[in-house]
Every structure is written in structure tokens, then in C-alpha cells.
mmCIF file of C-alpha atoms and ligand atoms in Angstrom:
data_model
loop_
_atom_site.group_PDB
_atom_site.id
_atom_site.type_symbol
_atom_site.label_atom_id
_atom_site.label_comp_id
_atom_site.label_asym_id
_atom_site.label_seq_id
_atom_site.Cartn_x
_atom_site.Cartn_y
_atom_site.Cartn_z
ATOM 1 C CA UNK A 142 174.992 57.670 52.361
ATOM 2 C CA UNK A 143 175.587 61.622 53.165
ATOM 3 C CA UNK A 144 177.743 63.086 51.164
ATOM 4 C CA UNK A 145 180.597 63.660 52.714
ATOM 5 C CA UNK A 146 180.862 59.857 53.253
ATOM 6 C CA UNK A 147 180.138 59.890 49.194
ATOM 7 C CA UNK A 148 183.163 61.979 49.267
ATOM 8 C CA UNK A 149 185.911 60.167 51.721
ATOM 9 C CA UNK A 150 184.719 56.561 49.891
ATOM 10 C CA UNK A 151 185.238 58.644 46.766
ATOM 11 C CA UNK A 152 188.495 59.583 48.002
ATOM 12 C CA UNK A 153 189.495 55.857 48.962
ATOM 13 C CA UNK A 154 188.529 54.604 45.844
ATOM 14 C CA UNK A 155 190.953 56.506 43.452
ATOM 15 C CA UNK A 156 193.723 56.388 46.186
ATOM 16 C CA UNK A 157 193.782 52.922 45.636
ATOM 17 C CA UNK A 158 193.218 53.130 41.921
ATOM 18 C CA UNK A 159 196.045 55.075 41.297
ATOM 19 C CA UNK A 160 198.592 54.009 44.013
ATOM 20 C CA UNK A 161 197.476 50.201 41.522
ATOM 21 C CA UNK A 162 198.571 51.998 39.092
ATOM 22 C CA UNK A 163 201.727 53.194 39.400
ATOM 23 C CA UNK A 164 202.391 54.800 36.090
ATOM 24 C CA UNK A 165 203.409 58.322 37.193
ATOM 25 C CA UNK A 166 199.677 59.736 37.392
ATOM 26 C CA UNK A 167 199.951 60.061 41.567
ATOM 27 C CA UNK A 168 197.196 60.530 43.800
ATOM 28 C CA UNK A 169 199.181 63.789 45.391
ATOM 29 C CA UNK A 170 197.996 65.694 42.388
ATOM 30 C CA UNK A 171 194.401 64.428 43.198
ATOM 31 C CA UNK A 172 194.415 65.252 46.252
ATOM 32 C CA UNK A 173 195.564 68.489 45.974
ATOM 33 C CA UNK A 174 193.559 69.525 42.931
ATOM 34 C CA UNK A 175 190.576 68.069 45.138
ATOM 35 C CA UNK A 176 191.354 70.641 47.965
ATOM 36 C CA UNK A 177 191.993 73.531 45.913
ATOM 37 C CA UNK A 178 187.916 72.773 44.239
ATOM 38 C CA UNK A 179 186.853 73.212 47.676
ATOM 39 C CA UNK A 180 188.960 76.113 48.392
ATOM 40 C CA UNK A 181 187.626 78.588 45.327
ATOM 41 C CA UNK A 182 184.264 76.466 45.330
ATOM 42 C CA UNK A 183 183.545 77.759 48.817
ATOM 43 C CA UNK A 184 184.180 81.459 48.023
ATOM 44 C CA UNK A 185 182.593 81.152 44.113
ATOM 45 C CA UNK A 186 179.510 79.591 46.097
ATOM 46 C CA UNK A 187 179.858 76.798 43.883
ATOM 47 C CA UNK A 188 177.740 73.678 44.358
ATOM 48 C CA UNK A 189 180.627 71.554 46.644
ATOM 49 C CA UNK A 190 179.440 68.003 46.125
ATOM 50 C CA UNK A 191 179.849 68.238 42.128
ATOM 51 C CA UNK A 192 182.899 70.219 42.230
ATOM 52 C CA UNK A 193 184.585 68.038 45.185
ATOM 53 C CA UNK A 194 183.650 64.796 42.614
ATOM 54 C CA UNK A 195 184.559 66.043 40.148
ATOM 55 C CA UNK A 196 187.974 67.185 41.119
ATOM 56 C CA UNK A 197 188.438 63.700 42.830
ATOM 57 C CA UNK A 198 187.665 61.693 39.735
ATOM 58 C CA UNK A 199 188.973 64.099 36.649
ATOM 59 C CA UNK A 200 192.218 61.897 35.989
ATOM 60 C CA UNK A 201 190.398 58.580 36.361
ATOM 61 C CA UNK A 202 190.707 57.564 32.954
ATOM 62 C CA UNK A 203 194.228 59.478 32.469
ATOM 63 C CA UNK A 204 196.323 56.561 33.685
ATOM 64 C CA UNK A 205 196.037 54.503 30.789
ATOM 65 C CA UNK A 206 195.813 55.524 27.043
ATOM 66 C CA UNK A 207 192.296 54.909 26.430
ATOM 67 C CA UNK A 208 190.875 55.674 22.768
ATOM 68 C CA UNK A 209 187.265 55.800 23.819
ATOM 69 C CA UNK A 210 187.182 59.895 25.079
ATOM 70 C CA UNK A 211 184.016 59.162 27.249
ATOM 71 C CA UNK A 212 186.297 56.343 29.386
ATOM 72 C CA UNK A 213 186.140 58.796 31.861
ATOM 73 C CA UNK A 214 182.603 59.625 32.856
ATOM 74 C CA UNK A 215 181.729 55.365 31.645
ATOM 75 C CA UNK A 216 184.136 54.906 34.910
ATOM 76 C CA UNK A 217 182.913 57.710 37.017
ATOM 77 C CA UNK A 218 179.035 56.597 36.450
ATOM 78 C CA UNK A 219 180.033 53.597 37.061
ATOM 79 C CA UNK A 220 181.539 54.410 40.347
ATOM 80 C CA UNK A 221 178.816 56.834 41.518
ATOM 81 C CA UNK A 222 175.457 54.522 40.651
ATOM 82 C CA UNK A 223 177.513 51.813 42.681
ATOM 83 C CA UNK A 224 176.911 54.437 45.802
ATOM 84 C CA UNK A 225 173.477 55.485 44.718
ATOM 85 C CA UNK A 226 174.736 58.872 44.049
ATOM 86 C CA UNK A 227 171.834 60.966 42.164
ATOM 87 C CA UNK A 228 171.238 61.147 38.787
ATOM 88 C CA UNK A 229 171.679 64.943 38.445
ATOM 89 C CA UNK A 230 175.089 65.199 39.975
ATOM 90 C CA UNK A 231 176.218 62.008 37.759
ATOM 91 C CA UNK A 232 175.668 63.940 34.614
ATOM 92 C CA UNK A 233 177.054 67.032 36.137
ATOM 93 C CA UNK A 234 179.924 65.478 37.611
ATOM 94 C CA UNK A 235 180.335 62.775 34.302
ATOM 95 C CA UNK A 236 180.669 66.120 32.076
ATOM 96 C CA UNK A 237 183.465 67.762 34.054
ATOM 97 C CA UNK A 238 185.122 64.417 34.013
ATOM 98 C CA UNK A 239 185.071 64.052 29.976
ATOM 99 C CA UNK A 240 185.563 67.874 29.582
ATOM 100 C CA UNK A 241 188.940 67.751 31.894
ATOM 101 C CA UNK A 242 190.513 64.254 30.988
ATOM 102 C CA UNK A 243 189.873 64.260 27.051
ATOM 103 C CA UNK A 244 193.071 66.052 25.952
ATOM 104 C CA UNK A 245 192.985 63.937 22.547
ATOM 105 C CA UNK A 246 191.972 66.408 20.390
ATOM 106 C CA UNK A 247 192.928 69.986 19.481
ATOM 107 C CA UNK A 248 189.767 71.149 19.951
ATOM 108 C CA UNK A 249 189.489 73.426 23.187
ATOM 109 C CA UNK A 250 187.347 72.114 25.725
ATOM 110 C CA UNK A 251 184.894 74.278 26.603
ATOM 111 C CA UNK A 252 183.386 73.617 30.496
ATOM 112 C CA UNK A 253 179.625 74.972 30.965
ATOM 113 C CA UNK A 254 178.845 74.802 34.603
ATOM 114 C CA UNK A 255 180.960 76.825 37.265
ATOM 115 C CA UNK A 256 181.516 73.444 39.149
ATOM 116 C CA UNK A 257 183.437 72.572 36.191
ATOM 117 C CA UNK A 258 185.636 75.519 35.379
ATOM 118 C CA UNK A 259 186.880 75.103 38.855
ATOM 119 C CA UNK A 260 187.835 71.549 38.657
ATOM 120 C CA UNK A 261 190.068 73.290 35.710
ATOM 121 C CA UNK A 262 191.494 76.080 37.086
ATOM 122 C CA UNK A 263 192.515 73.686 40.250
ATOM 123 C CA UNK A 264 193.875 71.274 37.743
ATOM 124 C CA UNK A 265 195.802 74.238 36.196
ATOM 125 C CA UNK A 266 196.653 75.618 39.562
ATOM 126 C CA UNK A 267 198.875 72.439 40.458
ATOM 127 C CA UNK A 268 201.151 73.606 37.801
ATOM 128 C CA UNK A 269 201.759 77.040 38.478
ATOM 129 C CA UNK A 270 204.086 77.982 42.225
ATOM 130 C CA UNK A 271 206.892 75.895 43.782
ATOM 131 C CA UNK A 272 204.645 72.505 43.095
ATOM 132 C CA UNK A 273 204.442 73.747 39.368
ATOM 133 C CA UNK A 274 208.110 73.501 39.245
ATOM 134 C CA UNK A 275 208.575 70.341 41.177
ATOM 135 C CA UNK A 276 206.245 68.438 38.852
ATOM 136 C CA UNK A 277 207.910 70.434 35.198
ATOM 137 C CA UNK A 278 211.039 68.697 36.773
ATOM 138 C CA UNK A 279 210.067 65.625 38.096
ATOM 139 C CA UNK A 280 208.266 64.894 34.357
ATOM 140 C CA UNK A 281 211.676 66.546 32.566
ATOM 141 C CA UNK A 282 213.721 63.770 34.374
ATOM 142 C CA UNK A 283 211.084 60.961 33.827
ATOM 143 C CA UNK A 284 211.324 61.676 30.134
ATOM 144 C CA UNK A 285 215.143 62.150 30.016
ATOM 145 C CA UNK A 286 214.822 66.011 29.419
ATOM 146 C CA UNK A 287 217.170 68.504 29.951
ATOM 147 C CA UNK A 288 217.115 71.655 32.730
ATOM 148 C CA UNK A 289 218.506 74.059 30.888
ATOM 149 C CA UNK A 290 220.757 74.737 27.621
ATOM 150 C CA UNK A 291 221.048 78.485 26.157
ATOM 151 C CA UNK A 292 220.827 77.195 22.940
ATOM 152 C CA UNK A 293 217.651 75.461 22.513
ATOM 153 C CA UNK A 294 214.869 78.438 22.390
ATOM 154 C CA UNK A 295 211.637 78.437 23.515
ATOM 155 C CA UNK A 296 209.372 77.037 21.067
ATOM 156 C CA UNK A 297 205.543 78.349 21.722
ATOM 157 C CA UNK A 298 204.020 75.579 19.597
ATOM 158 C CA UNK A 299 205.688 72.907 20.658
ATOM 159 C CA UNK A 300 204.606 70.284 23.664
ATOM 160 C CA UNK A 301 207.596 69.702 26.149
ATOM 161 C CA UNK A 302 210.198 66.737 24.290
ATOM 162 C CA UNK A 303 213.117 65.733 24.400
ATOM 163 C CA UNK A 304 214.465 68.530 21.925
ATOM 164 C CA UNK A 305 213.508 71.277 24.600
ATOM 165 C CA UNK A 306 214.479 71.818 27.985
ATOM 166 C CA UNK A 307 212.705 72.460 31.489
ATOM 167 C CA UNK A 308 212.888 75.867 31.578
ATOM 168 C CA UNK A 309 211.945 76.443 28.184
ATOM 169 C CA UNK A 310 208.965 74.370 29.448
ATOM 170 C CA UNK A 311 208.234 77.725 32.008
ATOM 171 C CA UNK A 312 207.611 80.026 28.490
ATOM 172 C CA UNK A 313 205.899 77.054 26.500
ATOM 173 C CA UNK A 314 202.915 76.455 28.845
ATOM 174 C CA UNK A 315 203.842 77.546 32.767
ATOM 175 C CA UNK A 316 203.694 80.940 31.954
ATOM 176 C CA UNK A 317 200.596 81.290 30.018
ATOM 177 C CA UNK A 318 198.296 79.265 32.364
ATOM 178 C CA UNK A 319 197.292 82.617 34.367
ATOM 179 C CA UNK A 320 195.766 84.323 31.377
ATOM 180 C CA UNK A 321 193.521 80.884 31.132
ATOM 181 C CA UNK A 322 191.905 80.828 34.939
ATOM 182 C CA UNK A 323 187.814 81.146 35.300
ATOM 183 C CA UNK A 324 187.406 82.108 38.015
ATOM 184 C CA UNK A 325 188.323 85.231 39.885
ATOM 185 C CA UNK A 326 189.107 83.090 42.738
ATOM 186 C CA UNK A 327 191.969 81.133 41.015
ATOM 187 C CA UNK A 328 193.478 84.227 39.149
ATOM 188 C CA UNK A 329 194.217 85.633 42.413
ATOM 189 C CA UNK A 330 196.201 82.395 43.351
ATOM 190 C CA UNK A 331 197.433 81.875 39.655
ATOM 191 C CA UNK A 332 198.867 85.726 39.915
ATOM 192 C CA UNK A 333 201.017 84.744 42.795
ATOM 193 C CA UNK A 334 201.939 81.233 41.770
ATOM 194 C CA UNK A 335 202.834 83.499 38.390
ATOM 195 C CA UNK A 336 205.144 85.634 40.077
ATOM 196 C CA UNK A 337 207.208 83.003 42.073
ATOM 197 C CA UNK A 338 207.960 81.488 38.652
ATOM 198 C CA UNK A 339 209.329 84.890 37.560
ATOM 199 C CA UNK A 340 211.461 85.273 40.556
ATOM 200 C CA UNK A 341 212.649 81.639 40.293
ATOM 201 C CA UNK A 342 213.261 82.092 36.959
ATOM 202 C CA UNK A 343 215.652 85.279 37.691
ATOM 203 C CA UNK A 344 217.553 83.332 40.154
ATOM 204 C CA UNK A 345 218.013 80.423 37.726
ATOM 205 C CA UNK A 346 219.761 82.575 35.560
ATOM 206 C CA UNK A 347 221.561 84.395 38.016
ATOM 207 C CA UNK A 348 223.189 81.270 39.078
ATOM 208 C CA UNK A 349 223.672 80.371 35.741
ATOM 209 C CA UNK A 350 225.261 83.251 34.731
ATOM 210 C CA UNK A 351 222.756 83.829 31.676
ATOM 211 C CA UNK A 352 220.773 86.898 30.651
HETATM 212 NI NI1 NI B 528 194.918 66.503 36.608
#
């Protein structure tokens, strides 16, 4: 199998897997954090076929709450022997998988290859710019969370709940995802993505009639 058919069967498989699903975790995000790999892993001269699988299959074990932290690249192994895929791009691709999905622990994961940091920064990327927003808001109102209320601060340790807002979600984590891009590549996008949240920001509070 070439691998660009590795790829599209790649593609149909979590498609389905996640549209199965149905718990939130949509296949949108895949496919856009898979497009954005290729983007910056075309101009960091990054080896595609990793970097494409690995941005297709870095939420596959995100749906569910699975305690086991290697879920992730046990799935994706599973998935890629089943097409014969070669062993050296399975462990490559089986790292950026655990690396991206394990979010369990407070230890910072640390990503070693350059196929990897870009799965992250494209991962990061979806939440920065007018998709950024769309998905802080669409998550606020899944979770019952408010937009806005002068009141309730920002908190900078705090993970978005019920006790904060949307917008103080923008100063909690939107915000500080440029400073945390690889790749020279994806701080160039992350700098403009940065700046529309600025400007939307202003005009939220213009119409608001705050600050
Ligand atoms: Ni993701």
C-alpha cells in the first residue's frame, strides 16, 4: 500500500471512529490539525508520512477516559501493523501519539522528533484565531459556562470550570499558547491567530461597555 493510500484509509478509519463516537471529540478538529502537519511539515522539511499519522491519530484514545496512558499508541500500532505500515514509522508515529494524548499528568510532555512537535503546535494551532474562539465557546456552552461576567477574574492556575467564564478562558490558556509553538513555522501563524484574539477581545468589551 503507498502511502498516501496509508494516509486516506488512515483518514477513513478515525472519521468513522469518532463520528461512532459522538462524545464531543469531532473529527473537524482532526482534520484540520491533520492539514495544518502538512502545512508547516512541508516548509520545516519534516518527514510527511509520520507527521501526517501522527496528526491523524493523536486524539484516538482521547474520546474515552482511559487510565492506561499508552491506550493511544496500543490503538495506533494496532491500526498501522493491520496495514503493514513499517516498523520505524510505528514507533515514531506511536510516540507522538502517547506524547500528545496523555494529558493525565502534570508532568510536561516533552516531544523529541520534529515530526512530533508539529503534530503539537497544529494541535495548539486549532485553538488560537476565529476557530480558537468557536471551539472556547462551543466547550463553555457544553459545560454550562458563562461568556462573560466582570466580576469573576482571570485565574492563571486554574483549568476552565464552571466558576470562570469564556473570556477569562482567552487569559487562562488562549493567550499563552504562542509563547509555547516549536516551530518557526507555527509561531508565524500562532502570531496572527494571537492578534485576532486581541482585536476580538477589544471589540468584546467595546460592546460590552467594559474596560
Ligand atoms: Ni487534539
Amino acid at each position: 500500500m503507498s502511502h498516501k493510500q496509508i494516509i486516506l484509509r488512515t483518514q477513513e478509519f478515525m472519521k468513522d471512529r469518532l463520528l461512532k463516537e459522538g462524545s464531543g471529540h469531532d473529527w473537524q478538529h482532526i482534520f484540520r490539525v491533520w492539514k495544518m502537519a502538512k502545512e508547516i511539515g512541508e516548509k520545516e522539511k519534516a518527514d510527511l508520512f509520520v507527521a501526517e499519522l501522527g496528526a491523524l491519530l493523536h486524539d484516538i484514545a482521547d474520546w474515552k477516559f482511559f487510565k492506561d496512558p499508552k491506550a493511544g499508541s496500543k490503538e495506533s500500532r494496532k491500526w498501522l501493523e493491520s496495514l503493514n505500515v513499517d516498523e520505524d514509522s510505528i514507533k515514531k508515529v506511536c510516540s507522538i501519539v502517547d506524547n500528545v494524548s496523555f494529558k493525565g499528568s502534570k508532568i510536561k510532555s516533552k516531544m523529541e522528533s520534529l515530526e512530533g512537535k508539529i503534530v503539537q503546535d497544529a494541535d495548539r494551532l486549532d485553538a488560537l484565531g476565529a476557530i480558537g474562539i468557536a471551539r472556547c465557546f462551543a466547550y463553555s456552552g457544553f459545560k454550562g459556562i458563562p461568556i462573560f461576567d466582570p466580576k469573576i477574574k482571570p485565574n492563571l492556575n486554574k483549568k476552565l470550570s464552571n466558576k470562570s467564564t469564556s473570556i477569562n478562558h482567552f487569559y487562562e490558556k488562549l493567550l499563552l499558547i504562542k509563547d509555547l509553538m516549536n516551530t518557526k513555522t507555527a509561531k508565524n501563524i500562532a502570531t496572527k491567530r494571537h492578534k485576532f484574539l486581541e482585536d476580538y477581545l477589544k471589540q468584546f468589551y467595546l460592546e460590552w461597555g467594559e474596560k
